[in-house]
PDB file of C-alpha atoms in Angstrom:
ATOM      1  CA  MET A   1     -48.820 -66.413   8.926  1.00 34.00           C
ATOM      2  CA  THR A   2     -49.631 -63.713  10.723  1.00 40.00           C
ATOM      3  CA  ALA A   3     -46.691 -61.468  12.774  1.00 42.00           C
ATOM      4  CA  SER A   4     -46.088 -60.892  15.823  1.00 48.00           C
ATOM      5  CA  PRO A   5     -47.615 -56.829  16.955  1.00 48.00           C
ATOM      6  CA  GLU A   6     -44.134 -56.521  17.466  1.00 62.00           C
ATOM      7  CA  ALA A   7     -41.998 -57.979  15.367  1.00 83.00           C
ATOM      8  CA  HIS A   8     -40.050 -56.046  12.292  1.00 91.00           C
ATOM      9  CA  VAL A   9     -40.729 -56.759   8.877  1.00 91.00           C
ATOM     10  CA  THR A  10     -39.056 -56.850   5.609  1.00 92.00           C
ATOM     11  CA  GLN A  11     -41.799 -56.428   2.358  1.00 91.00           C
ATOM     12  CA  CYS A  12     -41.311 -56.261  -1.475  1.00 91.00           C
ATOM     13  CA  ASN A  13     -45.355 -54.925  -2.730  1.00 92.00           C
ATOM     14  CA  GLY A  14     -46.826 -56.083   0.216  1.00 92.00           C
ATOM     15  CA  ARG A  15     -45.834 -58.931   0.927  1.00 89.00           C
ATOM     16  CA  GLU A  16     -43.095 -61.092   2.856  1.00 91.00           C
ATOM     17  CA  ALA A  17     -39.919 -60.274   1.242  1.00 90.00           C
ATOM     18  CA  THR A  18     -37.938 -63.995  -0.140  1.00 88.00           C
ATOM     19  CA  VAL A  19     -34.755 -64.380  -0.487  1.00 87.00           C
ATOM     20  CA  GLU A  20     -35.436 -64.862  -4.086  1.00 82.00           C
ATOM     21  CA  ARG A  21     -36.608 -60.785  -4.424  1.00 82.00           C
ATOM     22  CA  LEU A  22     -33.557 -59.403  -2.592  1.00 84.00           C
ATOM     23  CA  SER A  23     -31.417 -61.281  -3.720  1.00 80.00           C
ATOM     24  CA  PRO A  24     -30.778 -59.229  -6.738  1.00 74.00           C
ATOM     25  CA  LEU A  25     -31.333 -56.069  -4.757  1.00 79.00           C
ATOM     26  CA  ALA A  26     -28.134 -57.053  -2.627  1.00 78.00           C
ATOM     27  CA  PHE A  27     -26.137 -56.649  -5.604  1.00 78.00           C
ATOM     28  CA  ALA A  28     -28.043 -53.196  -7.145  1.00 79.00           C
ATOM     29  CA  GLY A  29     -27.488 -49.813  -6.090  1.00 85.00           C
ATOM     30  CA  TYR A  30     -30.250 -47.799  -8.638  1.00 91.00           C
ATOM     31  CA  ALA A  31     -33.305 -47.127  -6.671  1.00 94.00           C
ATOM     32  CA  HIS A  32     -34.386 -44.251  -4.233  1.00 96.00           C
ATOM     33  CA  PHE A  33     -35.797 -44.531  -0.946  1.00 97.00           C
ATOM     34  CA  THR A  34     -37.511 -42.608   1.904  1.00 98.00           C
ATOM     35  CA  ALA A  35     -37.177 -42.892   5.528  1.00 98.00           C
ATOM     36  CA  MET A  36     -39.368 -42.079   8.305  1.00 98.00           C
ATOM     37  CA  GLN A  37     -40.398 -42.851  12.261  1.00 98.00           C
ATOM     38  CA  VAL A  38     -43.653 -43.971  12.914  1.00 98.00           C
ATOM     39  CA  ARG A  39     -45.346 -43.305  15.952  1.00 98.00           C
ATOM     40  CA  GLY A  40     -48.671 -44.593  17.460  1.00 97.00           C
ATOM     41  CA  GLY A  41     -48.884 -46.395  13.897  1.00 97.00           C
ATOM     42  CA  ARG A  42     -49.578 -42.547  12.618  1.00 98.00           C
ATOM     43  CA  VAL A  43     -46.170 -40.512  10.767  1.00 98.00           C
ATOM     44  CA  ARG A  44     -45.824 -36.815   9.994  1.00 98.00           C
ATOM     45  CA  GLY A  45     -44.715 -35.547   6.968  1.00 98.00           C
ATOM     46  CA  LEU A  46     -47.033 -38.085   4.438  1.00 98.00           C
ATOM     47  CA  ASP A  47     -47.432 -36.179   1.839  1.00 98.00           C
ATOM     48  CA  LEU A  48     -43.292 -34.732   1.313  1.00 98.00           C
ATOM     49  CA  HIS A  49     -42.794 -38.779   1.599  1.00 98.00           C
ATOM     50  CA  LEU A  50     -45.485 -39.749  -1.195  1.00 98.00           C
ATOM     51  CA  GLU A  51     -44.074 -36.349  -3.101  1.00 98.00           C
ATOM     52  CA  ARG A  52     -39.985 -37.767  -2.238  1.00 98.00           C
ATOM     53  CA  LEU A  53     -41.315 -40.972  -4.015  1.00 98.00           C
ATOM     54  CA  ARG A  54     -43.862 -39.741  -6.964  1.00 98.00           C
ATOM     55  CA  LEU A  55     -40.690 -37.207  -7.772  1.00 98.00           C
ATOM     56  CA  ALA A  56     -37.421 -39.573  -7.493  1.00 97.00           C
ATOM     57  CA  SER A  57     -39.840 -42.470  -9.600  1.00 97.00           C
ATOM     58  CA  GLN A  58     -40.702 -40.250 -12.460  1.00 97.00           C
ATOM     59  CA  LYS A  59     -36.360 -39.421 -12.438  1.00 96.00           C
ATOM     60  CA  MET A  60     -35.006 -41.802 -12.173  1.00 95.00           C
ATOM     61  CA  PHE A  61     -37.637 -44.444 -14.201  1.00 95.00           C
ATOM     62  CA  GLY A  62     -39.792 -42.520 -16.002  1.00 95.00           C
ATOM     63  CA  GLN A  63     -43.025 -43.695 -14.637  1.00 96.00           C
ATOM     64  CA  ALA A  64     -44.144 -43.535 -10.883  1.00 97.00           C
ATOM     65  CA  LEU A  65     -46.495 -45.831  -8.448  1.00 97.00           C
ATOM     66  CA  PRO A  66     -49.957 -44.375  -7.774  1.00 97.00           C
ATOM     67  CA  ASP A  67     -49.360 -42.698  -4.365  1.00 98.00           C
ATOM     68  CA  ASP A  68     -52.514 -44.893  -2.909  1.00 98.00           C
ATOM     69  CA  GLU A  69     -50.684 -47.978  -4.027  1.00 98.00           C
ATOM     70  CA  ILE A  70     -47.483 -46.579  -2.098  1.00 98.00           C
ATOM     71  CA  ARG A  71     -49.566 -46.597   1.210  1.00 98.00           C
ATOM     72  CA  ARG A  72     -51.607 -49.207   0.859  1.00 97.00           C
ATOM     73  CA  TYR A  73     -47.492 -50.947   1.298  1.00 97.00           C
ATOM     74  CA  LEU A  74     -46.619 -48.774   4.048  1.00 98.00           C
ATOM     75  CA  ARG A  75     -49.713 -49.810   6.534  1.00 97.00           C
ATOM     76  CA  THR A  76     -49.075 -53.116   5.894  1.00 97.00           C
ATOM     77  CA  ALA A  77     -46.023 -52.939   6.858  1.00 97.00           C
ATOM     78  CA  ILE A  78     -46.818 -50.422   9.895  1.00 97.00           C
ATOM     79  CA  ALA A  79     -49.647 -52.811  11.402  1.00 96.00           C
ATOM     80  CA  ALA A  80     -47.375 -55.912  10.940  1.00 94.00           C
ATOM     81  CA  GLY A  81     -45.349 -54.256  13.673  1.00 94.00           C
ATOM     82  CA  PRO A  82     -45.146 -52.335  17.175  1.00 96.00           C
ATOM     83  CA  ASP A  83     -47.054 -48.825  17.132  1.00 96.00           C
ATOM     84  CA  ASP A  84     -43.734 -47.225  17.502  1.00 97.00           C
ATOM     85  CA  LEU A  85     -40.897 -48.052  14.750  1.00 97.00           C
ATOM     86  CA  SER A  86     -38.335 -46.296  11.902  1.00 98.00           C
ATOM     87  CA  LEU A  87     -39.923 -47.483   8.298  1.00 98.00           C
ATOM     88  CA  VAL A  88     -37.808 -47.390   4.569  1.00 97.00           C
ATOM     89  CA  ALA A  89     -39.958 -47.285   1.646  1.00 97.00           C
ATOM     90  CA  THR A  90     -37.154 -48.108  -1.417  1.00 96.00           C
ATOM     91  CA  VAL A  91     -38.076 -48.003  -4.950  1.00 96.00           C
ATOM     92  CA  TYR A  92     -36.026 -49.857  -7.206  1.00 93.00           C
ATOM     93  CA  SER A  93     -36.836 -51.359 -10.880  1.00 90.00           C
ATOM     94  CA  PRO A  94     -36.929 -55.365 -11.042  1.00 87.00           C
ATOM     95  CA  ALA A  95     -34.722 -54.976 -14.257  1.00 84.00           C
ATOM     96  CA  GLY A  96     -32.340 -53.960 -12.102  1.00 80.00           C
ATOM     97  CA  GLU A  97     -29.202 -51.680 -13.107  1.00 81.00           C
ATOM     98  CA  PHE A  98     -27.025 -51.237 -15.954  1.00 82.00           C
ATOM     99  CA  THR A  99     -30.281 -51.993 -18.085  1.00 82.00           C
ATOM    100  CA  VAL A 100     -32.429 -49.526 -20.254  1.00 85.00           C
ATOM    101  CA  ALA A 101     -35.647 -50.530 -19.042  1.00 82.00           C
ATOM    102  CA  GLY A 102     -38.876 -49.167 -19.801  1.00 80.00           C
ATOM    103  CA  PRO A 103     -42.304 -48.205 -19.378  1.00 82.00           C
ATOM    104  CA  GLU A 104     -43.245 -51.857 -19.436  1.00 84.00           C
ATOM    105  CA  VAL A 105     -40.967 -52.487 -16.416  1.00 87.00           C
ATOM    106  CA  THR A 106     -42.788 -51.367 -13.239  1.00 92.00           C
ATOM    107  CA  PRO A 107     -41.266 -50.376 -10.675  1.00 94.00           C
ATOM    108  CA  GLU A 108     -41.560 -52.251  -7.086  1.00 94.00           C
ATOM    109  CA  VAL A 109     -41.285 -51.475  -3.592  1.00 96.00           C
ATOM    110  CA  LEU A 110     -39.191 -52.830  -0.540  1.00 95.00           C
ATOM    111  CA  VAL A 111     -40.328 -51.736   3.051  1.00 97.00           C
ATOM    112  CA  ARG A 112     -38.298 -52.489   6.032  1.00 96.00           C
ATOM    113  CA  THR A 113     -39.056 -51.669   9.612  1.00 97.00           C
ATOM    114  CA  SER A 114     -37.268 -51.900  12.490  1.00 97.00           C
ATOM    115  CA  PRO A 115     -36.400 -49.919  16.043  1.00 97.00           C
ATOM    116  CA  PRO A 116     -37.390 -46.468  16.666  1.00 97.00           C
ATOM    117  CA  SER A 117     -35.278 -44.314  16.764  1.00 96.00           C
ATOM    118  CA  SER A 118     -34.269 -40.178  18.179  1.00 94.00           C
ATOM    119  CA  GLY A 119     -30.671 -40.092  16.715  1.00 94.00           C
ATOM    120  CA  PRO A 120     -28.032 -39.040  18.586  1.00 94.00           C
ATOM    121  CA  GLN A 121     -27.825 -37.146  21.846  1.00 91.00           C
ATOM    122  CA  GLY A 122     -25.208 -34.381  20.918  1.00 93.00           C
ATOM    123  CA  PRO A 123     -23.942 -32.357  20.310  1.00 97.00           C
ATOM    124  CA  LEU A 124     -22.397 -33.261  16.942  1.00 98.00           C
ATOM    125  CA  ARG A 125     -18.602 -32.048  16.041  1.00 98.00           C
ATOM    126  CA  LEU A 126     -18.540 -32.473  12.063  1.00 98.00           C
ATOM    127  CA  ALA A 127     -15.752 -32.122   9.999  1.00 98.00           C
ATOM    128  CA  THR A 128     -15.675 -30.543   6.673  1.00 98.00           C
ATOM    129  CA  TYR A 129     -15.248 -32.220   3.203  1.00 98.00           C
ATOM    130  CA  GLU A 130     -15.610 -31.010  -0.258  1.00 98.00           C
ATOM    131  CA  TYR A 131     -18.367 -33.236  -1.902  1.00 97.00           C
ATOM    132  CA  GLU A 132     -21.271 -32.805  -4.180  1.00 96.00           C
ATOM    133  CA  ARG A 133     -23.806 -35.627  -4.679  1.00 94.00           C
ATOM    134  CA  THR A 134     -24.393 -36.822  -7.922  1.00 93.00           C
ATOM    135  CA  LEU A 135     -28.196 -35.963  -8.515  1.00 95.00           C
ATOM    136  CA  PRO A 136     -29.146 -34.581  -4.970  1.00 95.00           C
ATOM    137  CA  ALA A 137     -32.925 -33.357  -4.761  1.00 95.00           C
ATOM    138  CA  VAL A 138     -32.749 -37.256  -4.892  1.00 96.00           C
ATOM    139  CA  LYS A 139     -32.694 -39.626  -1.585  1.00 96.00           C
ATOM    140  CA  HIS A 140     -30.859 -41.679  -3.341  1.00 94.00           C
ATOM    141  CA  VAL A 141     -29.464 -45.854  -2.600  1.00 92.00           C
ATOM    142  CA  GLY A 142     -25.320 -46.829  -3.474  1.00 80.00           C
ATOM    143  CA  GLU A 143     -23.713 -43.831  -2.085  1.00 85.00           C
ATOM    144  CA  VAL A 144     -20.355 -44.907  -0.665  1.00 91.00           C
ATOM    145  CA  ALA A 145     -19.572 -41.499   0.571  1.00 93.00           C
ATOM    146  CA  LYS A 146     -21.501 -40.897   2.991  1.00 93.00           C
ATOM    147  CA  THR A 147     -19.964 -44.013   5.031  1.00 96.00           C
ATOM    148  CA  TYR A 148     -16.652 -42.969   3.893  1.00 97.00           C
ATOM    149  CA  PHE A 149     -16.899 -39.304   5.305  1.00 98.00           C
ATOM    150  CA  LEU A 150     -18.613 -40.518   7.885  1.00 98.00           C
ATOM    151  CA  ARG A 151     -15.804 -42.783   9.253  1.00 98.00           C
ATOM    152  CA  ARG A 152     -13.264 -40.675   8.008  1.00 98.00           C
ATOM    153  CA  ALA A 153     -14.355 -37.728  10.536  1.00 98.00           C
ATOM    154  CA  ALA A 154     -14.751 -40.421  12.918  1.00 98.00           C
ATOM    155  CA  GLU A 155     -11.056 -41.329  12.707  1.00 98.00           C
ATOM    156  CA  GLN A 156      -9.803 -37.516  12.787  1.00 97.00           C
ATOM    157  CA  GLY A 157     -12.031 -37.142  16.010  1.00 98.00           C
ATOM    158  CA  PHE A 158     -15.451 -35.775  15.051  1.00 98.00           C
ATOM    159  CA  ASP A 159     -18.990 -36.835  15.257  1.00 98.00           C
ATOM    160  CA  ASP A 160     -19.942 -36.543  11.903  1.00 98.00           C
ATOM    161  CA  ALA A 161     -19.166 -34.379   8.429  1.00 98.00           C
ATOM    162  CA  ALA A 162     -20.331 -31.578   6.373  1.00 98.00           C
ATOM    163  CA  PHE A 163     -20.369 -31.136   3.419  1.00 98.00           C
ATOM    164  CA  VAL A 164     -19.091 -28.298   0.821  1.00 98.00           C
ATOM    165  CA  ASP A 165     -19.410 -27.920  -2.606  1.00 98.00           C
ATOM    166  CA  ARG A 166     -17.061 -26.825  -5.196  1.00 97.00           C
ATOM    167  CA  MET A 167     -17.476 -22.890  -4.298  1.00 97.00           C
ATOM    168  CA  GLY A 168     -17.083 -23.333  -1.019  1.00 98.00           C
ATOM    169  CA  ARG A 169     -20.778 -23.623  -0.003  1.00 98.00           C
ATOM    170  CA  PHE A 170     -22.449 -25.602   3.022  1.00 98.00           C
ATOM    171  CA  SER A 171     -24.609 -27.943   1.776  1.00 98.00           C
ATOM    172  CA  GLU A 172     -25.869 -31.044   3.908  1.00 98.00           C
ATOM    173  CA  GLY A 173     -24.585 -33.753   5.767  1.00 98.00           C
ATOM    174  CA  THR A 174     -23.883 -36.978   5.413  1.00 97.00           C
ATOM    175  CA  ILE A 175     -26.937 -38.354   6.809  1.00 97.00           C
ATOM    176  CA  TRP A 176     -28.562 -35.083   7.533  1.00 98.00           C
ATOM    177  CA  ASN A 177     -29.966 -31.312   6.685  1.00 98.00           C
ATOM    178  CA  LEU A 178     -27.576 -28.172   8.339  1.00 98.00           C
ATOM    179  CA  ALA A 179     -29.648 -25.293   9.231  1.00 98.00           C
ATOM    180  CA  PHE A 180     -28.336 -22.726  11.870  1.00 98.00           C
ATOM    181  CA  TRP A 181     -29.609 -19.687  12.910  1.00 98.00           C
ATOM    182  CA  ASP A 182     -28.553 -15.350  13.186  1.00 97.00           C
ATOM    183  CA  GLY A 183     -29.807 -14.752  17.011  1.00 95.00           C
ATOM    184  CA  ASP A 184     -33.306 -13.878  14.642  1.00 95.00           C
ATOM    185  CA  ALA A 185     -34.126 -15.921  11.845  1.00 98.00           C
ATOM    186  CA  VAL A 186     -33.527 -20.132  10.763  1.00 98.00           C
ATOM    187  CA  ILE A 187     -30.815 -20.366   8.064  1.00 98.00           C
ATOM    188  CA  TRP A 188     -31.172 -22.636   5.799  1.00 98.00           C
ATOM    189  CA  PRO A 189     -27.582 -23.028   3.529  1.00 98.00           C
ATOM    190  CA  LYS A 190     -28.243 -22.182  -0.643  1.00 98.00           C
ATOM    191  CA  ALA A 191     -26.518 -25.007  -2.432  1.00 98.00           C
ATOM    192  CA  GLU A 192     -27.597 -27.927  -4.431  1.00 97.00           C
ATOM    193  CA  MET A 193     -28.609 -30.682  -1.459  1.00 97.00           C
ATOM    194  CA  LEU A 194     -31.648 -33.167  -0.189  1.00 96.00           C
ATOM    195  CA  TYR A 195     -34.551 -31.482   0.890  1.00 96.00           C
ATOM    196  CA  GLY A 196     -35.529 -33.306   3.837  1.00 97.00           C
ATOM    197  CA  THR A 197     -38.652 -34.099   4.930  1.00 98.00           C
ATOM    198  CA  THR A 198     -38.161 -32.957   7.945  1.00 98.00           C
ATOM    199  CA  MET A 199     -36.717 -30.101   6.999  1.00 98.00           C
ATOM    200  CA  GLY A 200     -40.090 -29.374   4.533  1.00 98.00           C
ATOM    201  CA  ILE A 201     -42.120 -30.104   7.623  1.00 98.00           C
ATOM    202  CA  LEU A 202     -39.763 -27.039   9.515  1.00 98.00           C
ATOM    203  CA  ARG A 203     -39.884 -24.944   6.993  1.00 98.00           C
ATOM    204  CA  ARG A 204     -43.979 -25.073   7.010  1.00 98.00           C
ATOM    205  CA  GLN A 205     -44.852 -25.844  10.522  1.00 98.00           C
ATOM    206  CA  LEU A 206     -41.972 -22.168  11.331  1.00 98.00           C
ATOM    207  CA  ASP A 207     -43.897 -20.469   8.751  1.00 98.00           C
ATOM    208  CA  ARG A 208     -46.851 -20.710  10.974  1.00 98.00           C
ATOM    209  CA  LEU A 209     -45.555 -19.975  13.828  1.00 97.00           C
ATOM    210  CA  GLY A 210     -43.981 -16.760  12.620  1.00 98.00           C
ATOM    211  CA  ILE A 211     -40.045 -17.444  12.569  1.00 98.00           C
ATOM    212  CA  PRO A 212     -38.275 -15.466   9.489  1.00 98.00           C
ATOM    213  CA  GLN A 213     -36.507 -17.907   7.946  1.00 98.00           C
ATOM    214  CA  ARG A 214     -33.644 -17.414   5.374  1.00 98.00           C
ATOM    215  CA  ASP A 215     -32.235 -19.335   2.391  1.00 98.00           C
ATOM    216  CA  ARG A 216     -28.619 -17.993   1.524  1.00 98.00           C
ATOM    217  CA  ILE A 217     -25.503 -19.089   0.827  1.00 98.00           C
ATOM    218  CA  VAL A 218     -22.922 -19.873   4.271  1.00 98.00           C
ATOM    219  CA  THR A 219     -19.136 -20.449   3.647  1.00 98.00           C
ATOM    220  CA  SER A 220     -16.960 -21.176   6.544  1.00 97.00           C
ATOM    221  CA  ALA A 221     -16.112 -17.730   6.975  1.00 97.00           C
ATOM    222  CA  ASP A 222     -19.454 -17.237   8.099  1.00 98.00           C
ATOM    223  CA  LEU A 223     -19.430 -19.328  11.028  1.00 98.00           C
ATOM    224  CA  PRO A 224     -18.415 -16.914  13.776  1.00 97.00           C
ATOM    225  CA  THR A 225     -21.015 -15.020  13.017  1.00 96.00           C
ATOM    226  CA  LEU A 226     -24.082 -17.401  13.494  1.00 98.00           C
ATOM    227  CA  ALA A 227     -25.161 -18.044  17.409  1.00 98.00           C
ATOM    228  CA  GLY A 228     -25.559 -21.896  16.395  1.00 98.00           C
ATOM    229  CA  ALA A 229     -26.337 -24.935  14.145  1.00 98.00           C
ATOM    230  CA  VAL A 230     -27.761 -28.178  13.913  1.00 98.00           C
ATOM    231  CA  VAL A 231     -28.289 -31.369  11.563  1.00 98.00           C
ATOM    232  CA  MET A 232     -32.086 -33.071  11.029  1.00 98.00           C
ATOM    233  CA  ASN A 233     -33.267 -35.802   9.698  1.00 98.00           C
ATOM    234  CA  SER A 234     -35.775 -38.561  10.180  1.00 97.00           C
ATOM    235  CA  TRP A 235     -35.218 -39.110  13.374  1.00 97.00           C
ATOM    236  CA  THR A 236     -34.993 -35.696  14.879  1.00 98.00           C
ATOM    237  CA  PRO A 237     -35.674 -32.191  14.010  1.00 98.00           C
ATOM    238  CA  GLY A 238     -32.708 -31.041  15.695  1.00 98.00           C
ATOM    239  CA  ILE A 239     -29.208 -31.881  17.098  1.00 98.00           C
ATOM    240  CA  ALA A 240     -27.055 -29.679  17.898  1.00 98.00           C
ATOM    241  CA  VAL A 241     -23.440 -28.410  16.770  1.00 98.00           C
ATOM    242  CA  SER A 242     -20.878 -27.551  18.804  1.00 98.00           C
ATOM    243  CA  ARG A 243     -18.080 -27.902  16.306  1.00 98.00           C
ATOM    244  CA  ILE A 244     -17.683 -27.035  12.466  1.00 98.00           C
ATOM    245  CA  GLY A 245     -14.239 -27.965  11.167  1.00 98.00           C
ATOM    246  CA  ASP A 246     -11.809 -26.038  13.314  1.00 96.00           C
ATOM    247  CA  VAL A 247     -14.946 -22.993  14.391  1.00 98.00           C
ATOM    248  CA  PRO A 248     -16.848 -23.206  17.645  1.00 98.00           C
ATOM    249  CA  VAL A 249     -20.218 -23.225  17.329  1.00 97.00           C
ATOM    250  CA  PRO A 250     -22.222 -21.634  20.312  1.00 96.00           C
ATOM    251  CA  GLN A 251     -24.450 -24.767  20.873  1.00 90.00           C
ATOM    252  CA  ALA A 252     -28.288 -22.578  21.026  1.00 93.00           C
ATOM    253  CA  ALA A 253     -30.534 -24.501  23.224  1.00 96.00           C
ATOM    254  CA  ALA A 254     -33.224 -22.355  22.586  1.00 96.00           C
ATOM    255  CA  PHE A 255     -32.514 -22.600  18.506  1.00 98.00           C
ATOM    256  CA  VAL A 256     -32.898 -26.264  18.965  1.00 98.00           C
ATOM    257  CA  GLU A 257     -36.168 -26.105  21.387  1.00 98.00           C
ATOM    258  CA  LEU A 258     -38.241 -23.981  18.636  1.00 98.00           C
ATOM    259  CA  LEU A 259     -36.823 -26.389  15.767  1.00 98.00           C
ATOM    260  CA  HIS A 260     -38.678 -29.399  18.325  1.00 98.00           C
ATOM    261  CA  LYS A 261     -41.531 -27.048  18.875  1.00 98.00           C
ATOM    262  CA  ALA A 262     -42.389 -26.703  14.832  1.00 98.00           C
ATOM    263  CA  TYR A 263     -41.684 -30.448  14.585  1.00 98.00           C
ATOM    264  CA  ARG A 264     -44.064 -31.042  17.012  1.00 98.00           C
ATOM    265  CA  ALA A 265     -46.838 -28.975  15.819  1.00 98.00           C
ATOM    266  CA  GLU A 266     -47.098 -30.813  12.487  1.00 98.00           C
ATOM    267  CA  PRO A 267     -50.393 -33.597  13.091  1.00 97.00           C
ATOM    268  CA  LEU A 268     -49.046 -36.904  13.044  1.00 98.00           C
ATOM    269  CA  GLU A 269     -50.904 -39.247   9.787  1.00 96.00           C
ATOM    270  CA  THR A 270     -53.199 -41.989  10.207  1.00 95.00           C
ATOM    271  CA  LEU A 271     -52.217 -43.627   6.237  1.00 93.00           C
TER     272      LEU A 271
END
């Protein structure tokens, strides 16, 4: 059966995912994933997405599927839908969690597509919570804290949450990377965190544009000295932040536009 060109799909290893395949996954939380926006059937930062999946698989399963196999599964899902869509690729072990699995258990890939997104309009107000993710360099599933702190922030009148570690250093948001602006350079907070694919795209394109970038510790005490802040993820290269905790932050429209310009400079690739 051929999928409608306007359909969105859920596929396992390049084929329609059956109830039998999905049922065990509904009760398991040992997996990792990457999320991307597809435009015109193409994606930005493909190398970063493939690297993320490869390194996370090696970390979690002791082995990784070849990049060409991952690309084939992504290509199959994209071909089944409209030109513009959101895509999430999840890599998991069929052995599930709470088990010991050796090299004989090969990871599998679940790909889901949905309508395209560019994220909320902003500016966003971020509540601040102390929280440190387990395996912060891996984009893994099953993190109740992200939704928990988002809901706590909303109850307190904020739009979302930003995290600080036990030393008071800003790291990331619930589903976002953070970036700051000092009026001259882009400031990337220095802490244990997930290195986002959009963050990777921006860093290399900002380098090509000759924009200064600095990695340094950012704490709440530093916020009054900064000229702007944004959040970013696979939806968007930058949404302005107007408040973090009790501290107002300049919206810095020029900073937001700079990040969007850098993002647009990254070429779209065909899988």
